[in-house]
Amino acid sequence: MSTLTTPHIDIHRGGDRMKTRVSWLDSKHSFSFGEHYDPENTHHGLLLVNNEDIVLPGQGFDTHPHRDMEIVTWVLGGSLVHQDSLGHSGVIYPGLAQRMSAGTGILHSEKNDSWRLDDSAEHQEPVHFVQMWVVPDEPGLTPGYQQLEIDDELAGGGLVTVASGLPRYRERAAIAINSSHSALHVARMPGAEPGAAPQVIDLPDAPYLHLFVARGEVEMEGVGPLYEGDAVRLTRSGGQRITAHGPAEILVWEMHARLGGQ
């Protein structure tokens, strides 16, 4: 069992993230990634990667390998073309839940092909997305791919279970992941109408939670304002209220185990 038995809240501001910037890519890393390594910041719970990427039109990640990882990609703006060695090919866009299980090994590429999809200049835009990696239950699983459009569910403004391996969410999760201790929830909060009460949602209770503000600004009970790019890591906590006065989008990982054991 984890030695962390008392509630703990750790706030990470968006501006403090490690960054990779080249001519075609602006990438911000919540955890150690690639050449950016901090031994004190490698994961939270079972979440190893939370990268926020912006890729210019006609550019992207060439074919590269992955192994033994559950990879969930959430697009915030634009569109991302996915191709992999299993023969899957498709366009990921806002409101589409997508998961790739790397398992014993898979090759894939991710490109902003807006210039191919529509040759008119006004439709050539950067693609903005968050890619998240969680550890599967066991190594050596069969690679796989799954996607589902959930735009209608998100329109309600509450927490929507996007990806899950937790049994409690089996019936309502949009897509499945091979991690029986993890679930990703997303809320696309429209904010309050003028003169109306602000929109409020409650975080789930879990040994480990990771809240990421993908868009806008929210207030977290006991913490205060959180801005775009900010993240909060919660241990032995949960149930806090998240309030949005204006449009906002949050990504919440609920995890009931951590890397190296429960």
PDB file of C-alpha atoms in Angstrom:
ATOM      1  CA  MET A   1       0.000   0.000   0.000  1.00  0.00           C
ATOM      2  CA  SER A   2       1.046   3.584  -0.531  1.00  0.00           C
ATOM      3  CA  THR A   3       2.784   5.288   2.387  1.00  0.00           C
ATOM      4  CA  LEU A   4       0.751   8.419   1.590  1.00  0.00           C
ATOM      5  CA  THR A   5      -2.256   8.007   3.880  1.00  0.00           C
ATOM      6  CA  THR A   6      -3.144  11.649   4.522  1.00  0.00           C
ATOM      7  CA  PRO A   7      -4.769  13.934   1.945  1.00  0.00           C
ATOM      8  CA  HIS A   8      -2.322  15.940  -0.137  1.00  0.00           C
ATOM      9  CA  ILE A   9      -2.899  18.541  -2.864  1.00  0.00           C
ATOM     10  CA  ASP A  10      -0.052  19.582  -5.159  1.00  0.00           C
ATOM     11  CA  ILE A  11      -0.612  22.504  -7.566  1.00  0.00           C
ATOM     12  CA  HIS A  12       1.412  22.734 -10.789  1.00  0.00           C
ATOM     13  CA  ARG A  13       1.115  25.936 -12.769  1.00  0.00           C
ATOM     14  CA  GLY A  14       1.001  25.782 -16.553  1.00  0.00           C
ATOM     15  CA  GLY A  15       3.891  28.200 -16.978  1.00  0.00           C
ATOM     16  CA  ASP A  16       6.225  25.942 -14.975  1.00  0.00           C
ATOM     17  CA  ARG A  17       5.917  22.959 -17.318  1.00  0.00           C
ATOM     18  CA  MET A  18       8.908  21.633 -19.250  1.00  0.00           C
ATOM     19  CA  LYS A  19       8.743  22.624 -22.922  1.00  0.00           C
ATOM     20  CA  THR A  20       9.810  21.287 -26.296  1.00  0.00           C
ATOM     21  CA  ARG A  21       9.695  23.886 -29.057  1.00  0.00           C
ATOM     22  CA  VAL A  22      10.793  23.411 -32.655  1.00  0.00           C
ATOM     23  CA  SER A  23       9.629  25.072 -35.874  1.00  0.00           C
ATOM     24  CA  TRP A  24       6.455  23.003 -36.166  1.00  0.00           C
ATOM     25  CA  LEU A  25       5.752  21.929 -32.558  1.00  0.00           C
ATOM     26  CA  ASP A  26       4.955  23.642 -29.264  1.00  0.00           C
ATOM     27  CA  SER A  27       4.793  20.926 -26.601  1.00  0.00           C
ATOM     28  CA  LYS A  28       4.386  21.354 -22.846  1.00  0.00           C
ATOM     29  CA  HIS A  29       5.055  18.419 -20.523  1.00  0.00           C
ATOM     30  CA  SER A  30       3.414  17.966 -17.132  1.00  0.00           C
ATOM     31  CA  PHE A  31       5.837  15.116 -16.320  1.00  0.00           C
ATOM     32  CA  SER A  32       9.363  14.145 -17.367  1.00  0.00           C
ATOM     33  CA  PHE A  33       9.364  13.429 -21.080  1.00  0.00           C
ATOM     34  CA  GLY A  34      12.073  12.753 -23.665  1.00  0.00           C
ATOM     35  CA  GLU A  35      15.166  14.812 -22.976  1.00  0.00           C
ATOM     36  CA  HIS A  36      13.394  16.609 -20.135  1.00  0.00           C
ATOM     37  CA  TYR A  37      13.991  14.544 -17.021  1.00  0.00           C
ATOM     38  CA  ASP A  38      13.274  15.458 -13.425  1.00  0.00           C
ATOM     39  CA  PRO A  39      13.537  12.523 -10.988  1.00  0.00           C
ATOM     40  CA  GLU A  40      11.053  14.294  -8.702  1.00  0.00           C
ATOM     41  CA  ASN A  41       8.442  14.596 -11.462  1.00  0.00           C
ATOM     42  CA  THR A  42       7.967  11.308 -13.307  1.00  0.00           C
ATOM     43  CA  HIS A  43       4.311  10.390 -12.735  1.00  0.00           C
ATOM     44  CA  HIS A  44       1.252  10.659 -10.526  1.00  0.00           C
ATOM     45  CA  GLY A  45      -0.685   7.510  -9.736  1.00  0.00           C
ATOM     46  CA  LEU A  46      -0.566   5.582 -13.007  1.00  0.00           C
ATOM     47  CA  LEU A  47      -0.335   8.664 -15.245  1.00  0.00           C
ATOM     48  CA  LEU A  48       3.112   9.032 -16.826  1.00  0.00           C
ATOM     49  CA  VAL A  49       2.488  11.523 -19.627  1.00  0.00           C
ATOM     50  CA  ASN A  50       0.255  14.572 -19.934  1.00  0.00           C
ATOM     51  CA  ASN A  51       1.552  16.473 -22.966  1.00  0.00           C
ATOM     52  CA  GLU A  52      -0.221  19.496 -24.408  1.00  0.00           C
ATOM     53  CA  ASP A  53       0.814  19.845 -28.062  1.00  0.00           C
ATOM     54  CA  ILE A  54       0.230  22.352 -30.840  1.00  0.00           C
ATOM     55  CA  VAL A  55       1.271  21.147 -34.308  1.00  0.00           C
ATOM     56  CA  LEU A  56       1.350  23.346 -37.408  1.00  0.00           C
ATOM     57  CA  PRO A  57      -0.449  22.372 -40.660  1.00  0.00           C
ATOM     58  CA  GLY A  58       1.399  19.852 -42.812  1.00  0.00           C
ATOM     59  CA  GLN A  59       3.557  18.739 -39.896  1.00  0.00           C
ATOM     60  CA  GLY A  60       3.504  16.103 -37.204  1.00  0.00           C
ATOM     61  CA  PHE A  61       5.081  13.053 -35.654  1.00  0.00           C
ATOM     62  CA  ASP A  62       6.480  10.586 -38.186  1.00  0.00           C
ATOM     63  CA  THR A  63       6.058   6.844 -37.686  1.00  0.00           C
ATOM     64  CA  HIS A  64       7.483   5.826 -34.319  1.00  0.00           C
ATOM     65  CA  PRO A  65       7.101   2.880 -31.911  1.00  0.00           C
ATOM     66  CA  HIS A  66       5.316   2.457 -28.587  1.00  0.00           C
ATOM     67  CA  ARG A  67       5.122  -0.499 -26.230  1.00  0.00           C
ATOM     68  CA  ASP A  68       3.192  -1.453 -23.080  1.00  0.00           C
ATOM     69  CA  MET A  69       1.256   1.770 -22.663  1.00  0.00           C
ATOM     70  CA  GLU A  70      -2.391   2.904 -22.854  1.00  0.00           C
ATOM     71  CA  ILE A  71      -2.370   6.143 -24.885  1.00  0.00           C
ATOM     72  CA  VAL A  72      -5.399   8.440 -24.894  1.00  0.00           C
ATOM     73  CA  THR A  73      -5.465  11.453 -27.226  1.00  0.00           C
ATOM     74  CA  TRP A  74      -7.914  14.321 -26.660  1.00  0.00           C
ATOM     75  CA  VAL A  75      -8.138  16.999 -29.363  1.00  0.00           C
ATOM     76  CA  LEU A  76      -9.067  20.533 -28.299  1.00  0.00           C
ATOM     77  CA  GLY A  77      -8.937  22.241 -31.693  1.00  0.00           C
ATOM     78  CA  GLY A  78      -8.189  21.340 -35.315  1.00  0.00           C
ATOM     79  CA  SER A  79      -7.790  17.735 -36.428  1.00  0.00           C
ATOM     80  CA  LEU A  80      -5.127  15.051 -36.097  1.00  0.00           C
ATOM     81  CA  VAL A  81      -4.638  12.213 -38.594  1.00  0.00           C
ATOM     82  CA  HIS A  82      -3.716   8.879 -36.999  1.00  0.00           C
ATOM     83  CA  GLN A  83      -2.198   5.905 -38.858  1.00  0.00           C
ATOM     84  CA  ASP A  84      -0.758   2.753 -37.290  1.00  0.00           C
ATOM     85  CA  SER A  85       0.789  -0.588 -38.113  1.00  0.00           C
ATOM     86  CA  LEU A  86      -2.491  -2.392 -37.343  1.00  0.00           C
ATOM     87  CA  GLY A  87      -4.073  -0.696 -40.342  1.00  0.00           C
ATOM     88  CA  HIS A  88      -6.096   1.895 -38.441  1.00  0.00           C
ATOM     89  CA  SER A  89      -6.359   5.292 -40.087  1.00  0.00           C
ATOM     90  CA  GLY A  90      -8.631   8.150 -39.145  1.00  0.00           C
ATOM     91  CA  VAL A  91      -9.070  11.764 -38.189  1.00  0.00           C
ATOM     92  CA  ILE A  92      -9.296  12.706 -34.485  1.00  0.00           C
ATOM     93  CA  TYR A  93     -11.198  15.921 -33.760  1.00  0.00           C
ATOM     94  CA  PRO A  94     -12.782  17.665 -30.744  1.00  0.00           C
ATOM     95  CA  GLY A  95     -15.401  15.469 -29.088  1.00  0.00           C
ATOM     96  CA  LEU A  96     -13.899  12.192 -30.362  1.00  0.00           C
ATOM     97  CA  ALA A  97     -12.587   9.810 -27.688  1.00  0.00           C
ATOM     98  CA  GLN A  98      -9.571   7.853 -28.941  1.00  0.00           C
ATOM     99  CA  ARG A  99      -7.328   5.221 -27.365  1.00  0.00           C
ATOM    100  CA  MET A 100      -4.369   3.224 -28.656  1.00  0.00           C
ATOM    101  CA  SER A 101      -3.105   0.238 -26.665  1.00  0.00           C
ATOM    102  CA  ALA A 102       0.577  -0.240 -27.522  1.00  0.00           C
ATOM    103  CA  GLY A 103       0.838  -3.691 -25.930  1.00  0.00           C
ATOM    104  CA  THR A 104       3.577  -5.874 -27.409  1.00  0.00           C
ATOM    105  CA  GLY A 105       4.462  -3.088 -29.831  1.00  0.00           C
ATOM    106  CA  ILE A 106       2.879  -0.788 -32.373  1.00  0.00           C
ATOM    107  CA  LEU A 107       4.041   1.814 -34.880  1.00  0.00           C
ATOM    108  CA  HIS A 108       2.011   4.943 -35.533  1.00  0.00           C
ATOM    109  CA  SER A 109       2.162   8.464 -36.898  1.00  0.00           C
ATOM    110  CA  GLU A 110       0.187  11.596 -35.993  1.00  0.00           C
ATOM    111  CA  LYS A 111      -0.023  14.440 -38.470  1.00  0.00           C
ATOM    112  CA  ASN A 112      -1.835  17.737 -38.909  1.00  0.00           C
ATOM    113  CA  ASP A 113      -3.029  17.128 -42.444  1.00  0.00           C
ATOM    114  CA  SER A 114      -5.510  20.007 -42.556  1.00  0.00           C
ATOM    115  CA  TRP A 115      -3.786  21.173 -45.741  1.00  0.00           C
ATOM    116  CA  ARG A 116      -4.648  17.838 -47.366  1.00  0.00           C
ATOM    117  CA  LEU A 117      -8.149  17.579 -45.926  1.00  0.00           C
ATOM    118  CA  ASP A 118      -9.113  21.040 -47.186  1.00  0.00           C
ATOM    119  CA  ASP A 119      -6.869  22.949 -49.576  1.00  0.00           C
ATOM    120  CA  SER A 120      -8.469  26.322 -48.801  1.00  0.00           C
ATOM    121  CA  ALA A 121      -6.139  28.475 -46.723  1.00  0.00           C
ATOM    122  CA  GLU A 122      -8.798  29.485 -44.195  1.00  0.00           C
ATOM    123  CA  HIS A 123      -9.225  25.859 -43.096  1.00  0.00           C
ATOM    124  CA  GLN A 124      -5.525  25.219 -42.532  1.00  0.00           C
ATOM    125  CA  GLU A 125      -5.099  25.522 -38.782  1.00  0.00           C
ATOM    126  CA  PRO A 126      -2.854  24.192 -36.033  1.00  0.00           C
ATOM    127  CA  VAL A 127      -4.056  21.118 -34.189  1.00  0.00           C
ATOM    128  CA  HIS A 128      -4.168  21.453 -30.399  1.00  0.00           C
ATOM    129  CA  PHE A 129      -4.390  18.282 -28.331  1.00  0.00           C
ATOM    130  CA  VAL A 130      -3.511  16.616 -25.043  1.00  0.00           C
ATOM    131  CA  GLN A 131      -1.937  13.174 -25.104  1.00  0.00           C
ATOM    132  CA  MET A 132      -1.960  11.077 -21.944  1.00  0.00           C
ATOM    133  CA  TRP A 133      -0.262   7.771 -21.144  1.00  0.00           C
ATOM    134  CA  VAL A 134      -1.245   5.398 -18.336  1.00  0.00           C
ATOM    135  CA  VAL A 135       0.316   2.084 -17.367  1.00  0.00           C
ATOM    136  CA  PRO A 136      -1.643  -1.054 -18.351  1.00  0.00           C
ATOM    137  CA  ASP A 137      -2.434  -3.834 -15.901  1.00  0.00           C
ATOM    138  CA  GLU A 138       0.244  -6.071 -17.379  1.00  0.00           C
ATOM    139  CA  PRO A 139       2.870  -5.990 -20.136  1.00  0.00           C
ATOM    140  CA  GLY A 140       2.667  -7.911 -23.383  1.00  0.00           C
ATOM    141  CA  LEU A 141      -1.008  -7.301 -24.182  1.00  0.00           C
ATOM    142  CA  THR A 142      -2.333  -7.420 -27.725  1.00  0.00           C
ATOM    143  CA  PRO A 143      -2.139  -3.960 -29.353  1.00  0.00           C
ATOM    144  CA  GLY A 144      -5.475  -2.301 -30.081  1.00  0.00           C
ATOM    145  CA  TYR A 145      -7.327   0.843 -31.084  1.00  0.00           C
ATOM    146  CA  GLN A 146     -10.730   2.324 -30.239  1.00  0.00           C
ATOM    147  CA  GLN A 147     -12.578   5.585 -30.867  1.00  0.00           C
ATOM    148  CA  LEU A 148     -16.071   6.987 -30.357  1.00  0.00           C
ATOM    149  CA  GLU A 149     -17.681  10.390 -30.851  1.00  0.00           C
ATOM    150  CA  ILE A 150     -19.170  11.790 -27.619  1.00  0.00           C
ATOM    151  CA  ASP A 151     -19.911  15.415 -28.521  1.00  0.00           C
ATOM    152  CA  ASP A 152     -23.579  15.108 -27.488  1.00  0.00           C
ATOM    153  CA  GLU A 153     -22.675  13.786 -24.030  1.00  0.00           C
ATOM    154  CA  LEU A 154     -20.187  16.615 -23.489  1.00  0.00           C
ATOM    155  CA  ALA A 155     -22.849  19.198 -24.291  1.00  0.00           C
ATOM    156  CA  GLY A 156     -24.458  18.508 -20.913  1.00  0.00           C
ATOM    157  CA  GLY A 157     -21.538  20.188 -19.167  1.00  0.00           C
ATOM    158  CA  GLY A 158     -20.964  17.521 -16.506  1.00  0.00           C
ATOM    159  CA  LEU A 159     -18.176  15.008 -16.080  1.00  0.00           C
ATOM    160  CA  VAL A 160     -18.244  12.470 -18.921  1.00  0.00           C
ATOM    161  CA  THR A 161     -16.294   9.221 -18.551  1.00  0.00           C
ATOM    162  CA  VAL A 162     -14.198   9.168 -21.714  1.00  0.00           C
ATOM    163  CA  ALA A 163     -11.926   6.177 -21.102  1.00  0.00           C
ATOM    164  CA  SER A 164     -11.938   3.632 -18.311  1.00  0.00           C
ATOM    165  CA  GLY A 165     -10.796   0.254 -17.121  1.00  0.00           C
ATOM    166  CA  LEU A 166     -12.508   0.658 -13.750  1.00  0.00           C
ATOM    167  CA  PRO A 167     -15.396  -1.830 -13.440  1.00  0.00           C
ATOM    168  CA  ARG A 168     -17.707   0.823 -11.938  1.00  0.00           C
ATOM    169  CA  TYR A 169     -17.642   2.776 -15.222  1.00  0.00           C
ATOM    170  CA  ARG A 170     -17.791  -0.182 -17.594  1.00  0.00           C
ATOM    171  CA  GLU A 171     -21.322   0.558 -18.787  1.00  0.00           C
ATOM    172  CA  ARG A 172     -20.946   4.313 -19.257  1.00  0.00           C
ATOM    173  CA  ALA A 173     -17.361   4.816 -20.474  1.00  0.00           C
ATOM    174  CA  ALA A 174     -17.040   5.808 -24.124  1.00  0.00           C
ATOM    175  CA  ILE A 175     -13.940   3.682 -24.675  1.00  0.00           C
ATOM    176  CA  ALA A 176     -12.085   1.032 -22.654  1.00  0.00           C
ATOM    177  CA  ILE A 177      -8.482   0.993 -21.492  1.00  0.00           C
ATOM    178  CA  ASN A 178      -6.442  -1.948 -20.204  1.00  0.00           C
ATOM    179  CA  SER A 179      -5.944  -0.334 -16.808  1.00  0.00           C
ATOM    180  CA  SER A 180      -8.446  -1.606 -14.255  1.00  0.00           C
ATOM    181  CA  HIS A 181      -7.485   1.117 -11.761  1.00  0.00           C
ATOM    182  CA  SER A 182      -7.840   4.159 -14.057  1.00  0.00           C
ATOM    183  CA  ALA A 183     -10.512   6.319 -15.668  1.00  0.00           C
ATOM    184  CA  LEU A 184     -10.440   9.601 -17.579  1.00  0.00           C
ATOM    185  CA  HIS A 185     -13.340  12.031 -17.172  1.00  0.00           C
ATOM    186  CA  VAL A 186     -13.814  15.218 -19.190  1.00  0.00           C
ATOM    187  CA  ALA A 187     -16.121  18.154 -18.525  1.00  0.00           C
ATOM    188  CA  ARG A 188     -16.755  20.779 -21.185  1.00  0.00           C
ATOM    189  CA  MET A 189     -18.272  23.431 -18.931  1.00  0.00           C
ATOM    190  CA  PRO A 190     -20.170  26.172 -20.779  1.00  0.00           C
ATOM    191  CA  GLY A 191     -20.110  28.513 -17.796  1.00  0.00           C
ATOM    192  CA  ALA A 192     -23.008  30.477 -16.354  1.00  0.00           C
ATOM    193  CA  GLU A 193     -25.445  32.602 -18.311  1.00  0.00           C
ATOM    194  CA  PRO A 194     -25.498  36.280 -17.256  1.00  0.00           C
ATOM    195  CA  GLY A 195     -27.288  36.570 -13.927  1.00  0.00           C
ATOM    196  CA  ALA A 196     -27.315  32.789 -13.377  1.00  0.00           C
ATOM    197  CA  ALA A 197     -25.444  30.767 -10.769  1.00  0.00           C
ATOM    198  CA  PRO A 198     -22.009  29.482 -11.856  1.00  0.00           C
ATOM    199  CA  GLN A 199     -21.688  25.904 -13.046  1.00  0.00           C
ATOM    200  CA  VAL A 200     -20.390  23.448 -10.434  1.00  0.00           C
ATOM    201  CA  ILE A 201     -19.191  19.844 -10.633  1.00  0.00           C
ATOM    202  CA  ASP A 202     -17.738  17.580  -7.930  1.00  0.00           C
ATOM    203  CA  LEU A 203     -14.503  15.661  -8.320  1.00  0.00           C
ATOM    204  CA  PRO A 204     -14.660  11.904  -7.701  1.00  0.00           C
ATOM    205  CA  ASP A 205     -13.064  10.428  -4.578  1.00  0.00           C
ATOM    206  CA  ALA A 206      -9.939   8.388  -5.290  1.00  0.00           C
ATOM    207  CA  PRO A 207      -6.487   7.626  -3.918  1.00  0.00           C
ATOM    208  CA  TYR A 208      -5.019   9.566  -6.846  1.00  0.00           C
ATOM    209  CA  LEU A 209      -6.565  12.298  -8.988  1.00  0.00           C
ATOM    210  CA  HIS A 210      -5.007  14.444 -11.694  1.00  0.00           C
ATOM    211  CA  LEU A 211      -6.962  17.537 -12.744  1.00  0.00           C
ATOM    212  CA  PHE A 212      -5.805  19.409 -15.854  1.00  0.00           C
ATOM    213  CA  VAL A 213      -7.366  22.676 -17.032  1.00  0.00           C
ATOM    214  CA  ALA A 214      -7.342  22.327 -20.803  1.00  0.00           C
ATOM    215  CA  ARG A 215      -9.325  25.502 -21.521  1.00  0.00           C
ATOM    216  CA  GLY A 216     -10.498  28.563 -19.665  1.00  0.00           C
ATOM    217  CA  GLU A 217     -10.432  29.155 -15.925  1.00  0.00           C
ATOM    218  CA  VAL A 218     -12.052  27.385 -12.991  1.00  0.00           C
ATOM    219  CA  GLU A 219     -12.052  27.640  -9.212  1.00  0.00           C
ATOM    220  CA  MET A 220     -11.276  24.625  -7.082  1.00  0.00           C
ATOM    221  CA  GLU A 221     -12.639  24.363  -3.564  1.00  0.00           C
ATOM    222  CA  GLY A 222      -9.813  24.808  -1.082  1.00  0.00           C
ATOM    223  CA  VAL A 223      -7.332  25.806  -3.803  1.00  0.00           C
ATOM    224  CA  GLY A 224      -8.679  28.877  -5.588  1.00  0.00           C
ATOM    225  CA  PRO A 225      -8.391  29.930  -9.240  1.00  0.00           C
ATOM    226  CA  LEU A 226      -6.877  27.544 -11.782  1.00  0.00           C
ATOM    227  CA  TYR A 227      -5.948  28.804 -15.215  1.00  0.00           C
ATOM    228  CA  GLU A 228      -5.471  27.197 -18.618  1.00  0.00           C
ATOM    229  CA  GLY A 229      -2.550  24.770 -18.431  1.00  0.00           C
ATOM    230  CA  ASP A 230      -2.642  24.418 -14.639  1.00  0.00           C
ATOM    231  CA  ALA A 231      -2.812  20.973 -13.047  1.00  0.00           C
ATOM    232  CA  VAL A 232      -3.586  19.688  -9.567  1.00  0.00           C
ATOM    233  CA  ARG A 233      -2.377  16.334  -8.239  1.00  0.00           C
ATOM    234  CA  LEU A 234      -4.487  14.992  -5.392  1.00  0.00           C
ATOM    235  CA  THR A 235      -3.592  12.078  -3.136  1.00  0.00           C
ATOM    236  CA  ARG A 236      -6.101  10.422  -0.784  1.00  0.00           C
ATOM    237  CA  SER A 237      -8.529  13.178  -1.626  1.00  0.00           C
ATOM    238  CA  GLY A 238     -11.442  14.101  -3.865  1.00  0.00           C
ATOM    239  CA  GLY A 239     -14.953  15.422  -3.678  1.00  0.00           C
ATOM    240  CA  GLN A 240     -13.871  19.054  -4.099  1.00  0.00           C
ATOM    241  CA  ARG A 241     -16.138  21.351  -6.072  1.00  0.00           C
ATOM    242  CA  ILE A 242     -14.978  22.807  -9.372  1.00  0.00           C
ATOM    243  CA  THR A 243     -16.717  26.035 -10.361  1.00  0.00           C
ATOM    244  CA  ALA A 244     -16.747  27.653 -13.810  1.00  0.00           C
ATOM    245  CA  HIS A 245     -18.020  31.192 -14.306  1.00  0.00           C
ATOM    246  CA  GLY A 246     -17.128  31.124 -18.020  1.00  0.00           C
ATOM    247  CA  PRO A 247     -16.439  28.434 -20.650  1.00  0.00           C
ATOM    248  CA  ALA A 248     -13.842  25.887 -19.507  1.00  0.00           C
ATOM    249  CA  GLU A 249     -12.748  22.320 -20.210  1.00  0.00           C
ATOM    250  CA  ILE A 250     -11.133  20.045 -17.629  1.00  0.00           C
ATOM    251  CA  LEU A 251      -9.574  16.571 -17.843  1.00  0.00           C
ATOM    252  CA  VAL A 252      -9.667  14.440 -14.691  1.00  0.00           C
ATOM    253  CA  TRP A 253      -7.824  11.156 -14.221  1.00  0.00           C
ATOM    254  CA  GLU A 254      -9.248   9.033 -11.414  1.00  0.00           C
ATOM    255  CA  MET A 255      -6.749   6.372 -10.293  1.00  0.00           C
ATOM    256  CA  HIS A 256      -6.954   3.717  -7.594  1.00  0.00           C
ATOM    257  CA  ALA A 257      -3.349   2.573  -7.753  1.00  0.00           C
ATOM    258  CA  ARG A 258       0.074   4.031  -8.364  1.00  0.00           C
ATOM    259  CA  LEU A 259       3.138   2.981 -10.297  1.00  0.00           C
ATOM    260  CA  GLY A 260       4.906   0.288  -8.324  1.00  0.00           C
ATOM    261  CA  GLY A 261       1.880  -0.834  -6.333  1.00  0.00           C
ATOM    262  CA  GLN A 262      -1.282   0.244  -4.642  1.00  0.00           C
TER     263      GLN A 262
END
